[in-house]
Amino acid sequence: MFGDNGGQRRHFSLKSLLLFLAVVGPGIVTASVDNDAGGITTYTLAGAHFGYALLWTLVPITVALIVVQEMCARMGVVTGKGLSDLIRENFGVRITVLLIIALVIANLGNTMSEFAGVAASMELFGASRYISVPIAAALVWLLVVKGTYSLVEKVFLVASGFYATYIISGFMAGPDWGNVLENSIIPSFSFQPGYLLMFIGLVGTTIAPWMQFYIQSAIVEKGIRIQDYLFTRIDVIMGCFVTAIVAFFIIMTCSATLFVNGVTVETAADAARALAPLAGQYASWLFAFGLFNASVFAASILPLATAYTVCEGIGWESGIDKKFEDAPHFYVLYTSLIVLGALAILIPGAPLITIMFISQVLNGMLLPFILVFMLILINDKKLMGDHTNSRLFNVLAWGTTIIMSFLTLLLVVTSIIPQLLK
């Protein structure tokens, strides 16, 4: 009898593992891409300019990220539809079009920031942007346009593993671990415009609006069933923790080296260059390679997320597994975003750091609007049946929405309005 139970347990464990491997992908990939060139730049600036002071923000941000991503994953599995598709069906075409326009603008800026990351990281290795950016753009385009969803997802999962370079760099930086722990658990806050702008940028880059549209679309295209949703939830939670850990080590690395030594940087590439005399050449190379990997990775996903959002919102066919003639709008939009994003970075004197950072702040400002639509949809019993939000999830999600709205308003009052009145 004991032997039979043991066999059943082994069979169950093997079956569970196979099911998890079958559904894993959307959660880890979406959250990993969140640490893109703009995100790495934002975390770099947070550590270089404010030291360890903003480490505590990663705890509530991670909780909020898990809640938000899980809601979209659940909606995708239950309804079998993308987020922009649901918004169009439930709120009308006019609101959907306005939302799409705002997202396209933000995502174009984000795509530019990814190619800026490619250019900056490869210049550290001696490669001209006029060579690295076109090659990266071509490879990204070929991967998605000529590949299948299964192939593309496998490539993305492999790319996710290279974020470990930032964790290694963090240990090589030799931080004050006692100070790190203290600042990670004890909140500190400032109403200074620079602090508020960085706070919004951190939230905006960690819980970016495009992520909600992409993860839901990816889950729909993957065809995950409701009975397998437990494994998708694990996938989502794992991805969110990976994102937070990478962000933590980037901020910590820059705090322990750049901030402590009073080194001023404006980009993640500056940080990689400055790390050499402070933490060693290997730490510098790892930081630069991490930036390159993240930039190419995200340059594939962001235009893809935008194409999904627009096509679903308008009602056009979309999907990596579809041929060009079956989804022409999807592939034309994807191609256009890559071409525009790459060309912008090749313009001499392009304000790369401004593009990268402001795109993250714009993400933070757009997030509350996206969350309101999501919360209304996820709590609609006609749409979700028995899979609506729990009270705890509603408290956390509405709390995130209210806090982001408050911070955005505070930024306008303390920074933007005084500048306009000068």
JSON list of N, CA and C in Angstrom, two decimals, residues 10 50 55 74 82 93 102-103 135 153 175 177 212 226 238 246 296 370 376 397-398 403:
[
{"chain": "A", "resi": 10, "resn": "ARG", "atom": "N", "xyz": [4.68, 10.21, -6.77]},
{"chain": "A", "resi": 10, "resn": "ARG", "atom": "CA", "xyz": [5.67, 10.50, -7.81]},
{"chain": "A", "resi": 10, "resn": "ARG", "atom": "C", "xyz": [4.99, 10.82, -9.13]},
{"chain": "A", "resi": 50, "resn": "PHE", "atom": "N", "xyz": [20.24, 58.59, -4.80]},
{"chain": "A", "resi": 50, "resn": "PHE", "atom": "CA", "xyz": [19.59, 58.55, -3.48]},
{"chain": "A", "resi": 50, "resn": "PHE", "atom": "C", "xyz": [20.15, 57.45, -2.57]},
{"chain": "A", "resi": 55, "resn": "LEU", "atom": "N", "xyz": [15.36, 51.66, -1.43]},
{"chain": "A", "resi": 55, "resn": "LEU", "atom": "CA", "xyz": [15.25, 50.20, -1.45]},
{"chain": "A", "resi": 55, "resn": "LEU", "atom": "C", "xyz": [13.93, 49.72, -0.86]},
{"chain": "A", "resi": 74, "resn": "ARG", "atom": "N", "xyz": [-5.48, 36.12, -14.75]},
{"chain": "A", "resi": 74, "resn": "ARG", "atom": "CA", "xyz": [-6.77, 35.47, -14.45]},
{"chain": "A", "resi": 74, "resn": "ARG", "atom": "C", "xyz": [-7.82, 35.86, -15.48]},
{"chain": "A", "resi": 82, "resn": "GLY", "atom": "N", "xyz": [-7.96, 39.38, -24.76]},
{"chain": "A", "resi": 82, "resn": "GLY", "atom": "CA", "xyz": [-6.96, 40.34, -24.31]},
{"chain": "A", "resi": 82, "resn": "GLY", "atom": "C", "xyz": [-7.59, 41.51, -23.58]},
{"chain": "A", "resi": 93, "resn": "VAL", "atom": "N", "xyz": [-15.70, 52.04, -28.12]},
{"chain": "A", "resi": 93, "resn": "VAL", "atom": "CA", "xyz": [-14.57, 52.26, -29.03]},
{"chain": "A", "resi": 93, "resn": "VAL", "atom": "C", "xyz": [-13.84, 53.56, -28.73]},
{"chain": "A", "resi": 102, "resn": "ALA", "atom": "N", "xyz": [-2.57, 56.85, -26.21]},
{"chain": "A", "resi": 102, "resn": "ALA", "atom": "CA", "xyz": [-1.66, 57.15, -25.10]},
{"chain": "A", "resi": 102, "resn": "ALA", "atom": "C", "xyz": [-0.63, 56.04, -24.93]},
{"chain": "A", "resi": 103, "resn": "LEU", "atom": "N", "xyz": [-1.07, 54.79, -25.04]},
{"chain": "A", "resi": 103, "resn": "LEU", "atom": "CA", "xyz": [-0.16, 53.67, -24.88]},
{"chain": "A", "resi": 103, "resn": "LEU", "atom": "C", "xyz": [0.86, 53.57, -26.02]},
{"chain": "A", "resi": 135, "resn": "ILE", "atom": "N", "xyz": [21.62, 45.95, -36.54]},
{"chain": "A", "resi": 135, "resn": "ILE", "atom": "CA", "xyz": [21.72, 44.48, -36.43]},
{"chain": "A", "resi": 135, "resn": "ILE", "atom": "C", "xyz": [20.72, 43.98, -35.39]},
{"chain": "A", "resi": 153, "resn": "GLU", "atom": "N", "xyz": [8.90, 32.29, -27.24]},
{"chain": "A", "resi": 153, "resn": "GLU", "atom": "CA", "xyz": [8.82, 32.21, -25.78]},
{"chain": "A", "resi": 153, "resn": "GLU", "atom": "C", "xyz": [10.04, 31.51, -25.20]},
{"chain": "A", "resi": 175, "resn": "PRO", "atom": "N", "xyz": [28.68, 45.81, -0.84]},
{"chain": "A", "resi": 175, "resn": "PRO", "atom": "CA", "xyz": [27.82, 46.76, -0.11]},
{"chain": "A", "resi": 175, "resn": "PRO", "atom": "C", "xyz": [27.89, 46.58, 1.40]},
{"chain": "A", "resi": 177, "resn": "TRP", "atom": "N", "xyz": [25.99, 45.50, 4.11]},
{"chain": "A", "resi": 177, "resn": "TRP", "atom": "CA", "xyz": [24.77, 44.70, 4.17]},
{"chain": "A", "resi": 177, "resn": "TRP", "atom": "C", "xyz": [23.85, 45.14, 5.32]},
{"chain": "A", "resi": 212, "resn": "GLN", "atom": "N", "xyz": [0.47, 44.76, -18.56]},
{"chain": "A", "resi": 212, "resn": "GLN", "atom": "CA", "xyz": [-0.85, 44.19, -18.32]},
{"chain": "A", "resi": 212, "resn": "GLN", "atom": "C", "xyz": [-1.47, 43.71, -19.63]},
{"chain": "A", "resi": 226, "resn": "ILE", "atom": "N", "xyz": [-8.46, 26.95, -17.58]},
{"chain": "A", "resi": 226, "resn": "ILE", "atom": "CA", "xyz": [-8.74, 27.39, -16.22]},
{"chain": "A", "resi": 226, "resn": "ILE", "atom": "C", "xyz": [-8.30, 26.35, -15.19]},
{"chain": "A", "resi": 238, "resn": "MET", "atom": "N", "xyz": [6.53, 34.01, -9.48]},
{"chain": "A", "resi": 238, "resn": "MET", "atom": "CA", "xyz": [7.98, 33.82, -9.65]},
{"chain": "A", "resi": 238, "resn": "MET", "atom": "C", "xyz": [8.58, 34.97, -10.47]},
{"chain": "A", "resi": 246, "resn": "VAL", "atom": "N", "xyz": [16.25, 41.58, -9.15]},
{"chain": "A", "resi": 246, "resn": "VAL", "atom": "CA", "xyz": [17.17, 42.25, -10.08]},
{"chain": "A", "resi": 246, "resn": "VAL", "atom": "C", "xyz": [17.20, 43.75, -9.80]},
{"chain": "A", "resi": 296, "resn": "VAL", "atom": "N", "xyz": [17.82, 44.28, -25.82]},
{"chain": "A", "resi": 296, "resn": "VAL", "atom": "CA", "xyz": [17.39, 43.47, -26.96]},
{"chain": "A", "resi": 296, "resn": "VAL", "atom": "C", "xyz": [16.13, 42.69, -26.62]},
{"chain": "A", "resi": 370, "resn": "ILE", "atom": "N", "xyz": [-5.23, 52.62, -16.32]},
{"chain": "A", "resi": 370, "resn": "ILE", "atom": "CA", "xyz": [-5.31, 51.21, -16.71]},
{"chain": "A", "resi": 370, "resn": "ILE", "atom": "C", "xyz": [-5.89, 50.38, -15.57]},
{"chain": "A", "resi": 376, "resn": "ILE", "atom": "N", "xyz": [-12.63, 47.30, -12.66]},
{"chain": "A", "resi": 376, "resn": "ILE", "atom": "CA", "xyz": [-14.05, 47.21, -13.02]},
{"chain": "A", "resi": 376, "resn": "ILE", "atom": "C", "xyz": [-14.32, 45.89, -13.73]},
{"chain": "A", "resi": 397, "resn": "ALA", "atom": "N", "xyz": [-5.21, 46.57, -4.90]},
{"chain": "A", "resi": 397, "resn": "ALA", "atom": "CA", "xyz": [-5.24, 47.16, -6.24]},
{"chain": "A", "resi": 397, "resn": "ALA", "atom": "C", "xyz": [-5.77, 48.59, -6.22]},
{"chain": "A", "resi": 398, "resn": "TRP", "atom": "N", "xyz": [-6.84, 48.81, -5.48]},
{"chain": "A", "resi": 398, "resn": "TRP", "atom": "CA", "xyz": [-7.36, 50.19, -5.37]},
{"chain": "A", "resi": 398, "resn": "TRP", "atom": "C", "xyz": [-6.38, 51.08, -4.62]},
{"chain": "A", "resi": 403, "resn": "ILE", "atom": "N", "xyz": [-2.74, 55.64, -4.61]},
{"chain": "A", "resi": 403, "resn": "ILE", "atom": "CA", "xyz": [-1.40, 56.15, -4.28]},
{"chain": "A", "resi": 403, "resn": "ILE", "atom": "C", "xyz": [-0.72, 56.73, -5.51]}
]
